[in-house]
Short mmCIF file of C-alpha atoms in Angstrom, two decimals:
data_model
loop_
_atom_site.label_atom_id
_atom_site.label_comp_id
_atom_site.label_asym_id
_atom_site.label_seq_id
_atom_site.Cartn_x
_atom_site.Cartn_y
_atom_site.Cartn_z
CA MET A 1 227.04 -29.27 -195.64
CA LYS A 2 226.02 -27.54 -198.53
CA ILE A 3 222.83 -26.14 -196.73
CA ASN A 4 225.08 -24.85 -193.90
CA LYS A 5 227.28 -22.85 -196.41
CA ILE A 6 224.17 -21.18 -197.71
CA TYR A 7 222.96 -20.51 -194.35
CA VAL A 8 226.42 -18.93 -193.23
CA MET A 9 226.28 -16.98 -196.47
CA LEU A 10 222.61 -15.76 -195.75
CA LEU A 11 223.44 -14.83 -192.13
CA GLY A 12 226.62 -12.61 -193.14
CA LEU A 13 224.39 -10.63 -195.85
CA ILE A 14 221.77 -10.06 -192.99
CA LEU A 15 224.35 -8.99 -190.77
CA CYS A 16 225.84 -6.59 -193.27
CA VAL A 17 222.62 -4.77 -194.29
CA PRO A 18 222.49 -2.48 -191.29
CA LEU A 19 226.21 -1.78 -191.79
CA LEU A 20 225.51 -0.92 -195.48
CA GLN A 21 222.58 1.08 -194.69
CA SER A 22 224.55 2.97 -192.08
CA CYS A 23 227.32 3.52 -194.48
CA LEU A 24 224.99 4.70 -197.17
CA LYS A 25 222.94 7.02 -194.68
CA ASP A 26 226.54 8.50 -193.44
CA ASP A 27 227.61 9.12 -197.12
CA GLU A 28 224.09 10.29 -198.17
CA GLU A 29 224.20 12.95 -195.22
CA ILE A 30 227.66 13.95 -196.00
CA PHE A 31 226.85 14.71 -199.69
CA ASP A 32 223.46 16.30 -198.79
CA THR A 33 224.89 18.54 -196.47
CA ASN A 34 227.82 19.69 -198.46
CA ALA A 35 225.53 20.24 -201.48
CA SER A 36 223.13 22.17 -199.33
CA ALA A 37 225.83 24.16 -197.80
CA ARG A 38 227.36 24.88 -201.37
CA LEU A 39 223.98 26.04 -202.54
CA GLN A 40 223.41 28.11 -199.39
CA GLN A 41 226.63 29.84 -199.83
CA ALA A 42 226.09 30.50 -203.40
CA MET A 43 222.51 32.19 -202.65
CA SER A 44 224.15 34.19 -199.72
CA GLU A 45 227.17 35.40 -201.89
CA ALA A 46 224.64 36.40 -204.65
CA LYS A 47 222.32 38.18 -202.41
CA ALA A 48 225.39 39.98 -200.70
CA VAL A 49 226.42 41.30 -204.18
CA LEU A 50 222.80 42.72 -204.94
CA VAL A 51 222.58 44.40 -201.49
CA SER A 52 226.22 45.84 -201.90
CA SER A 53 225.43 48.42 -204.49
CA GLU A 54 224.19 51.64 -202.77
CA GLU A 55 222.63 53.02 -205.80
CA GLY A 56 221.36 49.92 -206.91
CA TRP A 57 221.38 48.48 -210.42
CA VAL A 58 220.42 48.83 -214.22
CA PHE A 59 218.27 46.10 -214.94
CA GLU A 60 217.96 45.66 -218.83
CA MET A 61 214.96 43.52 -219.16
CA TYR A 62 213.86 41.53 -222.24
CA PRO A 63 210.29 40.05 -222.37
CA GLU A 64 209.50 37.30 -225.00
CA SER A 65 211.80 34.45 -225.85
CA SER A 66 212.92 36.03 -229.37
CA GLN A 67 213.09 39.69 -227.88
CA SER A 68 210.53 40.71 -230.20
CA TYR A 69 209.57 43.68 -228.06
CA GLY A 70 212.91 44.79 -227.48
CA GLY A 71 214.54 45.56 -224.05
CA TYR A 72 213.40 48.23 -221.47
CA VAL A 73 215.35 49.85 -218.60
CA PHE A 74 214.48 49.15 -214.93
CA THR A 75 216.53 50.05 -211.93
CA VAL A 76 216.53 47.98 -208.69
CA ARG A 77 218.01 48.56 -205.42
CA PHE A 78 218.10 45.76 -202.82
CA ASP A 79 218.16 45.65 -198.99
CA ASP A 80 217.63 42.38 -196.94
CA GLU A 81 213.98 41.99 -197.55
CA TYR A 82 212.91 44.50 -200.02
CA VAL A 83 213.74 45.45 -203.65
CA TYR A 84 213.12 49.10 -204.77
CA ALA A 85 212.16 49.35 -208.54
CA ARG A 86 211.80 52.14 -210.99
CA THR A 87 211.45 51.98 -214.81
CA GLU A 88 211.36 53.98 -217.95
CA LEU A 89 208.01 52.81 -218.72
CA ALA A 90 206.36 54.55 -215.67
CA GLY A 91 206.74 58.11 -217.40
CA ASP A 92 207.81 59.19 -213.79
CA ASN A 93 211.31 58.66 -212.79
CA THR A 94 210.92 59.82 -209.34
CA SER A 95 208.37 57.04 -208.69
CA GLU A 96 209.97 54.06 -206.85
CA ILE A 97 207.87 50.93 -205.87
CA SER A 98 209.01 48.47 -203.20
CA SER A 99 208.12 44.67 -202.79
CA TYR A 100 209.55 41.67 -201.21
CA TYR A 101 212.19 39.53 -203.05
CA LYS A 102 213.73 36.18 -202.13
CA MET A 103 216.64 34.03 -203.18
CA THR A 104 215.52 30.26 -203.84
CA ASP A 105 217.26 27.39 -205.27
CA ASP A 106 216.73 25.39 -208.43
CA ASN A 107 219.91 23.78 -209.24
CA GLY A 108 221.51 27.20 -208.45
CA PRO A 109 220.46 30.57 -206.88
CA VAL A 110 217.31 32.07 -208.27
CA LEU A 111 216.39 35.78 -207.71
CA SER A 112 212.67 35.74 -207.37
CA PHE A 113 210.20 38.79 -207.31
CA ASP A 114 207.56 36.69 -205.71
CA THR A 115 205.38 39.83 -204.46
CA TYR A 116 203.51 41.93 -206.99
CA ASN A 117 205.16 44.96 -208.05
CA THR A 118 203.59 47.11 -210.61
CA TYR A 119 206.90 47.82 -212.28
CA LEU A 120 208.58 44.49 -212.11
CA HIS A 121 205.52 42.69 -213.32
CA TYR A 122 204.78 44.95 -216.14
CA PHE A 123 205.44 42.38 -218.74
CA SER A 124 203.63 39.52 -217.03
CA THR A 125 200.60 41.20 -216.16
CA PRO A 126 197.73 40.82 -218.67
CA SER A 127 195.63 43.79 -219.98
CA SER A 128 192.83 44.51 -222.13
CA SER A 129 195.12 45.24 -225.14
CA ALA A 130 197.60 42.21 -224.21
CA TYR A 131 195.52 39.43 -222.49
CA GLU A 132 198.36 37.14 -222.45
CA ALA A 133 200.73 39.81 -221.30
CA TYR A 134 204.18 40.08 -223.08
CA GLU A 135 205.64 36.83 -221.86
CA GLY A 136 207.41 38.59 -219.01
CA GLU A 137 208.78 36.79 -216.02
CA PHE A 138 209.71 37.36 -212.44
CA GLU A 139 212.20 34.55 -211.84
CA PHE A 140 215.77 34.67 -212.76
CA VAL A 141 218.72 32.02 -212.38
CA VAL A 142 221.74 33.87 -211.25
CA VAL A 143 224.44 32.66 -213.60
CA SER A 144 227.19 34.76 -212.17
CA ALA A 145 227.76 37.68 -209.69
CA THR A 146 230.53 39.99 -209.53
CA GLU A 147 230.92 43.65 -207.66
CA ASP A 148 229.90 45.30 -210.84
CA LEU A 149 227.85 42.82 -213.06
CA VAL A 150 225.32 40.37 -212.34
CA THR A 151 224.29 37.87 -215.13
CA LEU A 152 220.77 36.51 -215.14
CA ARG A 153 218.82 33.98 -217.07
CA GLY A 154 215.01 34.15 -217.28
CA LYS A 155 213.40 30.90 -216.23
CA LYS A 156 210.57 31.15 -218.70
CA THR A 157 212.17 32.71 -221.79
CA GLY A 158 215.90 31.74 -221.28
CA ASN A 159 216.95 35.26 -222.18
CA THR A 160 220.07 36.39 -220.91
CA MET A 161 219.84 39.74 -218.82
CA TYR A 162 222.13 41.73 -216.97
CA LEU A 163 222.07 43.91 -213.69
CA ARG A 164 224.80 46.57 -214.13
CA LYS A 165 226.04 48.70 -211.15
CA LEU A 166 224.72 52.05 -210.79
CA THR A 167 227.25 54.76 -210.09
CA GLU A 168 224.84 57.61 -209.79
CA SER A 169 221.17 57.83 -208.63
CA ALA A 170 218.63 55.78 -210.38
CA GLU A 171 216.39 58.68 -211.01
CA SER A 172 219.30 60.66 -212.68
CA TYR A 173 220.10 57.57 -214.89
CA LEU A 174 216.54 57.14 -215.93
CA ASP A 175 216.31 60.80 -216.76
CA LYS A 176 219.17 60.37 -219.22
CA VAL A 177 217.67 57.22 -220.73
CA THR A 178 214.27 58.88 -221.36
CA ALA A 179 215.91 62.00 -222.80
CA MET A 180 217.90 59.81 -225.16
CA ASP A 181 214.78 57.83 -226.10
CA ALA A 182 212.90 61.12 -226.88
CA ASP A 183 215.83 62.48 -228.83
CA MET A 184 216.04 59.21 -231.11
CA ILE A 185 213.87 60.42 -233.74
CA PHE A 186 215.43 58.82 -236.52
CA SER A 187 214.57 55.37 -238.07
CA GLY A 188 217.36 54.88 -240.68
CA PHE A 189 221.07 55.56 -241.32
CA GLU A 190 223.28 55.22 -244.46
CA GLY A 191 227.00 55.43 -244.70
CA THR A 192 230.05 53.02 -244.01
CA ILE A 193 231.10 50.68 -241.42
CA ALA A 194 235.02 49.87 -241.48
CA GLY A 195 235.05 51.54 -244.94
CA GLN A 196 232.23 49.26 -246.41
CA THR A 197 228.76 50.49 -247.49
CA ALA A 198 226.22 49.80 -244.83
CA THR A 199 222.65 50.75 -244.10
CA VAL A 200 220.90 50.69 -240.65
CA THR A 201 217.30 50.79 -239.92
CA LEU A 202 216.21 51.38 -236.25
CA ASP A 203 212.69 50.37 -235.18
CA SER A 204 212.38 52.42 -231.97
CA ASP A 205 208.84 51.22 -231.53
CA TYR A 206 210.03 47.51 -230.92
CA ARG A 207 213.53 48.49 -230.25
CA GLN A 208 215.17 46.52 -233.09
CA ILE A 209 218.33 47.30 -235.05
CA SER A 210 219.20 45.89 -238.53
CA PHE A 211 222.30 46.21 -240.28
CA ALA A 212 222.55 45.69 -244.14
CA ASP A 213 225.59 45.32 -246.35
CA ALA A 214 225.94 46.52 -250.01
CA GLU A 215 224.54 43.00 -251.22
CA GLY A 216 221.48 43.20 -248.91
CA GLU A 217 222.82 40.80 -246.42
CA THR A 218 221.36 41.65 -243.06
CA THR A 219 221.93 41.15 -239.21
CA SER A 220 219.45 42.08 -236.69
CA VAL A 221 219.35 42.33 -232.78
CA ALA A 222 216.92 43.77 -230.16
CA TYR A 223 218.37 46.59 -228.05
CA THR A 224 217.91 48.69 -224.97
CA VAL A 225 218.21 52.53 -224.60
CA THR A 226 221.29 53.71 -222.44
CA ASP A 227 222.26 56.90 -221.17
CA THR A 228 224.63 57.55 -224.29
CA GLY A 229 222.76 55.34 -227.05
CA ILE A 230 221.80 51.91 -227.41
CA ARG A 231 222.92 48.49 -226.18
CA PHE A 232 222.40 45.10 -228.15
CA TYR A 233 220.77 42.22 -226.54
CA GLU A 234 223.96 40.26 -227.64
CA PRO A 235 227.15 41.22 -229.70
CA ILE A 236 226.75 40.68 -233.25
CA GLU A 237 229.37 40.41 -236.07
CA PHE A 238 228.94 42.56 -239.17
CA LEU A 239 231.30 43.26 -241.83
CA GLY A 240 234.14 41.63 -239.85
CA GLN A 241 233.41 43.90 -237.01
CA SER A 242 232.01 42.91 -233.41
CA MET A 243 229.65 45.29 -232.01
CA SER A 244 227.59 45.16 -228.72
CA SER A 245 226.53 48.89 -228.31
CA LEU A 246 226.45 52.26 -230.13
CA VAL A 247 226.52 56.01 -229.22
CA VAL A 248 223.70 57.95 -230.69
CA ASP A 249 224.74 61.52 -231.49
CA THR A 250 221.27 63.20 -231.40
CA GLU A 251 222.70 66.76 -232.16
CA ASN A 252 224.23 65.55 -235.51
CA TYR A 253 222.14 62.64 -236.15
CA LYS A 254 224.95 60.16 -236.27
CA LEU A 255 225.69 56.61 -234.97
CA LEU A 256 229.19 56.21 -233.50
CA SER A 257 231.10 53.47 -231.96
CA ASP A 258 232.31 53.39 -228.46
CA GLU A 259 234.04 50.16 -229.33
CA GLY A 260 236.80 51.34 -231.80
CA VAL A 261 234.74 50.29 -234.78
CA GLU A 262 235.33 52.75 -237.78
CA MET A 263 232.00 54.06 -238.88
CA ASP A 264 230.53 57.06 -240.64
CA LEU A 265 226.56 56.71 -240.48
CA THR A 266 224.05 59.45 -240.86
CA ALA A 267 220.46 59.43 -240.27
CA VAL A 268 217.86 59.48 -243.12
CA PHE A 269 214.16 60.11 -242.75
CA PRO A 270 211.36 58.34 -244.75
CA ASP A 271 209.09 60.59 -246.96
CA GLY A 272 206.38 62.29 -244.83
CA TRP A 273 208.20 61.90 -241.45
CA ARG A 274 207.19 64.37 -238.84
CA ALA A 275 208.95 65.15 -235.56
CA TYR A 276 206.72 64.62 -232.38
CA ALA A 277 206.66 68.20 -231.54
CA ASP A 278 205.26 69.19 -234.90
CA TYR A 279 201.61 67.90 -234.06
CA ALA A 280 200.99 70.21 -231.13
CA GLY A 281 198.30 72.79 -231.89
CA GLU A 282 194.64 73.47 -232.81
CA TYR A 283 193.10 71.71 -235.80
CA THR A 284 189.88 71.12 -237.77
CA LEU A 285 188.87 67.27 -237.91
CA SER A 286 186.78 66.64 -241.04
CA TYR A 287 184.61 63.45 -241.26
CA MET A 288 181.62 62.40 -243.07
CA ASN A 289 183.81 62.80 -246.24
CA GLY A 290 184.33 66.31 -245.40
CA GLU A 291 180.68 67.30 -244.79
CA ALA A 292 181.15 67.51 -241.04
CA SER A 293 184.00 69.01 -238.82
CA VAL A 294 184.86 69.70 -235.36
CA ASP A 295 187.66 71.84 -233.84
CA VAL A 296 189.91 69.97 -231.77
CA THR A 297 193.26 70.47 -229.97
CA LEU A 298 196.40 68.06 -229.88
CA THR A 299 198.20 68.18 -226.62
CA PRO A 300 201.43 66.47 -225.72
CA ALA A 301 200.74 63.66 -223.25
CA VAL A 302 203.71 61.23 -222.74
CA ASN A 303 206.57 62.76 -224.38
CA ASN A 304 207.47 61.24 -227.85
CA SER A 305 204.76 58.69 -227.54
CA THR A 306 201.32 60.06 -227.14
CA TYR A 307 199.02 62.81 -227.79
CA LEU A 308 195.49 63.71 -226.33
CA MET A 309 192.82 65.09 -228.72
CA SER A 310 190.30 67.04 -226.91
CA GLY A 311 187.18 68.79 -228.47
CA LEU A 312 185.01 65.72 -229.23
CA ASN A 313 183.47 65.25 -225.85
CA ASP A 314 183.84 67.33 -222.68
CA ASN A 315 184.07 63.98 -220.62
CA TYR A 316 187.17 62.49 -222.12
CA ASP A 317 190.03 62.93 -224.55
CA ILE A 318 191.10 60.61 -227.31
CA THR A 319 194.80 59.12 -227.17
CA LEU A 320 196.82 59.43 -230.42
CA THR A 321 199.92 57.25 -230.49
CA TYR A 322 203.09 58.66 -232.22
CA VAL A 323 205.07 56.18 -234.46
CA LYS A 324 208.43 57.47 -234.32
CA SER A 325 209.69 55.26 -237.14
CA SER A 326 207.24 56.79 -239.44
CA GLY A 327 206.95 60.00 -237.79
CA SER A 328 203.06 59.52 -237.98
CA LEU A 329 200.23 59.43 -235.46
CA GLN A 330 197.74 56.49 -235.04
CA TRP A 331 194.09 56.81 -234.00
CA LEU A 332 193.41 53.28 -232.53
CA SER A 333 190.37 51.52 -230.85
CA GLN A 334 190.31 52.49 -227.31
CA ALA A 335 188.47 52.47 -224.03
CA ILE A 336 187.78 55.96 -223.06
CA GLY A 337 186.06 55.44 -219.97
CA THR A 338 183.79 53.57 -217.39
CA SER A 339 180.08 54.09 -216.35
CA GLY A 340 179.48 51.75 -213.23
CA SER A 341 180.51 48.42 -214.46
CA THR A 342 180.51 49.29 -218.09
CA THR A 343 183.59 50.11 -220.14
CA ILE A 344 182.97 52.60 -222.89
CA TRP A 345 184.86 52.01 -226.19
CA LEU A 346 185.44 54.12 -229.30
CA CYS A 347 185.94 51.36 -231.75
CA ALA A 348 187.68 51.10 -235.11
CA TRP A 349 184.99 50.75 -237.84
CA SER A 350 184.53 49.94 -241.36
CA TYR A 351 181.33 52.02 -242.30
CA ASN A 352 178.15 49.97 -242.69
CA SER A 353 180.06 46.89 -241.90
CA TYR A 354 182.06 45.41 -238.83
CA LEU A 355 183.80 47.26 -235.98
CA THR A 356 186.52 45.99 -233.73
CA TRP A 357 187.95 46.97 -230.31
CA SER A 358 191.35 45.57 -230.91
CA THR A 359 193.66 48.25 -229.70
CA SER A 360 196.23 47.78 -232.61
CA VAL A 361 193.51 48.48 -235.37
CA GLY A 362 192.67 52.05 -236.62
CA LEU A 363 193.84 55.01 -238.64
CA VAL A 364 197.15 56.54 -239.34
CA THR A 365 198.10 59.95 -240.33
CA VAL A 366 199.58 60.99 -243.93
CA TRP A 367 201.25 64.45 -244.01
CA ASN A 368 200.69 66.60 -247.11
CA GLY A 369 204.32 67.88 -247.10
CA ASP A 370 203.31 71.45 -246.48
CA GLU A 371 205.17 73.09 -243.56
CA GLU A 372 203.21 76.27 -243.42
CA ASN A 373 199.83 74.54 -243.96
CA PRO A 374 200.11 71.04 -242.73
CA VAL A 375 197.10 68.60 -243.44
CA TYR A 376 197.15 65.05 -242.12
CA THR A 377 194.98 62.84 -244.14
CA PHE A 378 193.78 59.43 -242.13
CA GLU A 379 194.32 56.22 -243.85
CA ASP A 380 193.63 52.55 -242.67
CA ASN A 381 196.68 51.21 -240.78
CA GLY A 382 196.48 48.05 -242.48
CA VAL A 383 196.41 45.71 -239.43
CA TRP A 384 192.61 44.60 -239.82
CA GLY A 385 193.14 42.05 -242.81
CA SER A 386 190.64 42.39 -245.46
CA TYR A 387 188.44 45.03 -243.56
CA VAL A 388 189.30 48.87 -244.30
CA VAL A 389 188.83 50.95 -241.20
CA ASP A 390 187.37 54.47 -242.11
CA SER A 391 185.22 55.42 -239.19
CA PHE A 392 184.95 55.19 -235.29
CA TYR A 393 181.78 53.82 -233.40
CA LEU A 394 180.91 54.17 -229.88
CA TYR A 395 180.37 50.76 -228.15
CA GLN A 396 180.06 49.51 -224.45
CA GLU A 397 181.23 46.34 -222.66
CA THR A 398 179.78 44.73 -219.59
CA SER A 399 181.19 41.48 -218.24
CA GLY A 400 182.27 40.27 -221.87
CA SER A 401 179.17 41.58 -223.55
CA TYR A 402 179.36 44.14 -226.14
CA THR A 403 176.57 46.45 -227.36
CA SER A 404 176.06 49.87 -228.99
CA CYS A 405 176.30 52.78 -226.61
CA TYR A 406 173.37 54.93 -226.41
CA ASP A 407 174.32 57.22 -223.47
CA THR A 408 174.39 60.46 -225.21
CA ALA A 409 176.95 61.80 -222.48
CA TRP A 410 179.69 59.85 -224.44
CA TYR A 411 178.79 60.86 -227.76
CA PRO A 412 181.74 62.20 -229.76
CA ASP A 413 180.72 65.59 -231.47
CA GLY A 414 177.08 64.91 -230.54
CA ARG A 415 176.60 61.49 -232.39
CA ARG A 416 177.23 58.01 -231.61
CA TYR A 417 179.75 57.72 -234.56
CA LEU A 418 182.30 59.68 -236.47
CA GLY A 419 181.80 58.29 -240.04
CA TYR A 420 184.24 58.58 -242.89
CA VAL A 421 187.19 60.30 -241.04
CA VAL A 422 189.17 62.43 -243.52
CA SER A 423 191.77 64.63 -242.10
CA LEU A 424 193.20 67.07 -239.59
CA THR A 425 193.87 70.46 -240.84
CA LYS A 426 196.16 72.68 -238.50
CA LYS A 427 194.79 76.30 -237.99
#
C-alpha cells in the first residue's frame, strides 16, 4: 500500500514536469520578449533624438577618470549610419570627419563610436608623447535623452558628459570657442563672490579652475571652454553659492556670473607674464654660455598655443610651446623629422651627462621685464627630477634603438648639439 502511494506520487511529478517546463518556458519567453522590446525601444528612442538635431550637438568630452586633463569641445552630427565630428583640437573648424557609429545594449542603450575617427578617438589613441593615450573612450551609456540634452556616462571612466543641442552651425560655434580660448590669457582673479573675499586660479593648460576663500579653503573643478566663457564638469558650492558656469569678459579681464551670483572678480597676472603675441619676431639665440649665437625667427603656429623657431636648420623648424598660465615659452624634447625608418630627435640634455626624449622635459623662458628690449633667458623647466636641462642634443631612433645622429643634414647651426643654451634676445 505504501509502495503504491509512492508510485502514484512519483508518477504525478513526472507528469507535471513537462507542464512546469512549458509554463516556465512561456514565462521566460514573455519576459525576455518584453525586456528585449523595451531595450530596443530605448535604443531606438535615443537614436531618434541623436538624429533629430539638424545642426548636431556640442559634445563636452572629459578624458581620464579624475578629469585631470580638463574638458574639450567636440561637435557631432548624426544620420542613420554616420557620425560627423569636429573638434577645437583640430585647429581647423572647417574640417569634419565621418565614421560609423552604432547603438548597442549593456543593460541599457550605449552609444558606440566603434569605427576609427581621428577626432573622436583623439584621447584614446597612443602617441610617442603619450604611449598610454589619455584614458579616453568611445563607448558611452545613454543615461537620458531629451530634445535638447543627452546625458552620457563614459563606460571606462564613469565620467558624466553631455550632448547639448546646437542652434547654429558647428563651425560657427567652434569658431567662438577657439576665439574665447585664445582670448583667455589670464591665470588668476581677485575680488569678491557674494560680498566675500575670493581668489580664483585658472589653469588654462589643463583646464582646471580653483576657488579660494579668505581662510584659504579651496574648491576645484575641471571645465570646458564655451562660446561665452567656461562650463564646469559639475556644479560646485562655494561661499554658499552654487555655480556651474562663468562668463569670461575678455575685454575687461573679468569673470561674471550667468546664474545670478553676485561677483566682482578682476584678472591679475603673475610676474614675468607675456602675452602670446609678444613673442613674434626676430631674435639672436645665444648658447655655449654666450660664446656662440645664431639668428632665429619666431613665427606663430597654432594660435595661442605654439611658435615655430626657424634658423637653426633649413630642413626643419623647432616647436616652442606657449604656457598660458605663466606667459612663457617652453622648448621641449621633440621629434623633428624622419629619414627613412629613422626618427630624428632634438633631445633635452644635461651637458656632459644624460639626455632624454621625454616630450615634457626641456627649457622655459624667463622675461627680463624690459618692454623695449626684451630678453628671454632659458631655465630648466623642473620636470626631469634631479637632472638640470641646459642643452639639446641630436639623437635618432630606429625600431626602439636610440643612437647619436651623425647625419650633418640635421645638425642645428652646423653642429650635433646646442650646448648651454642661454637666451633669446629680440632684435
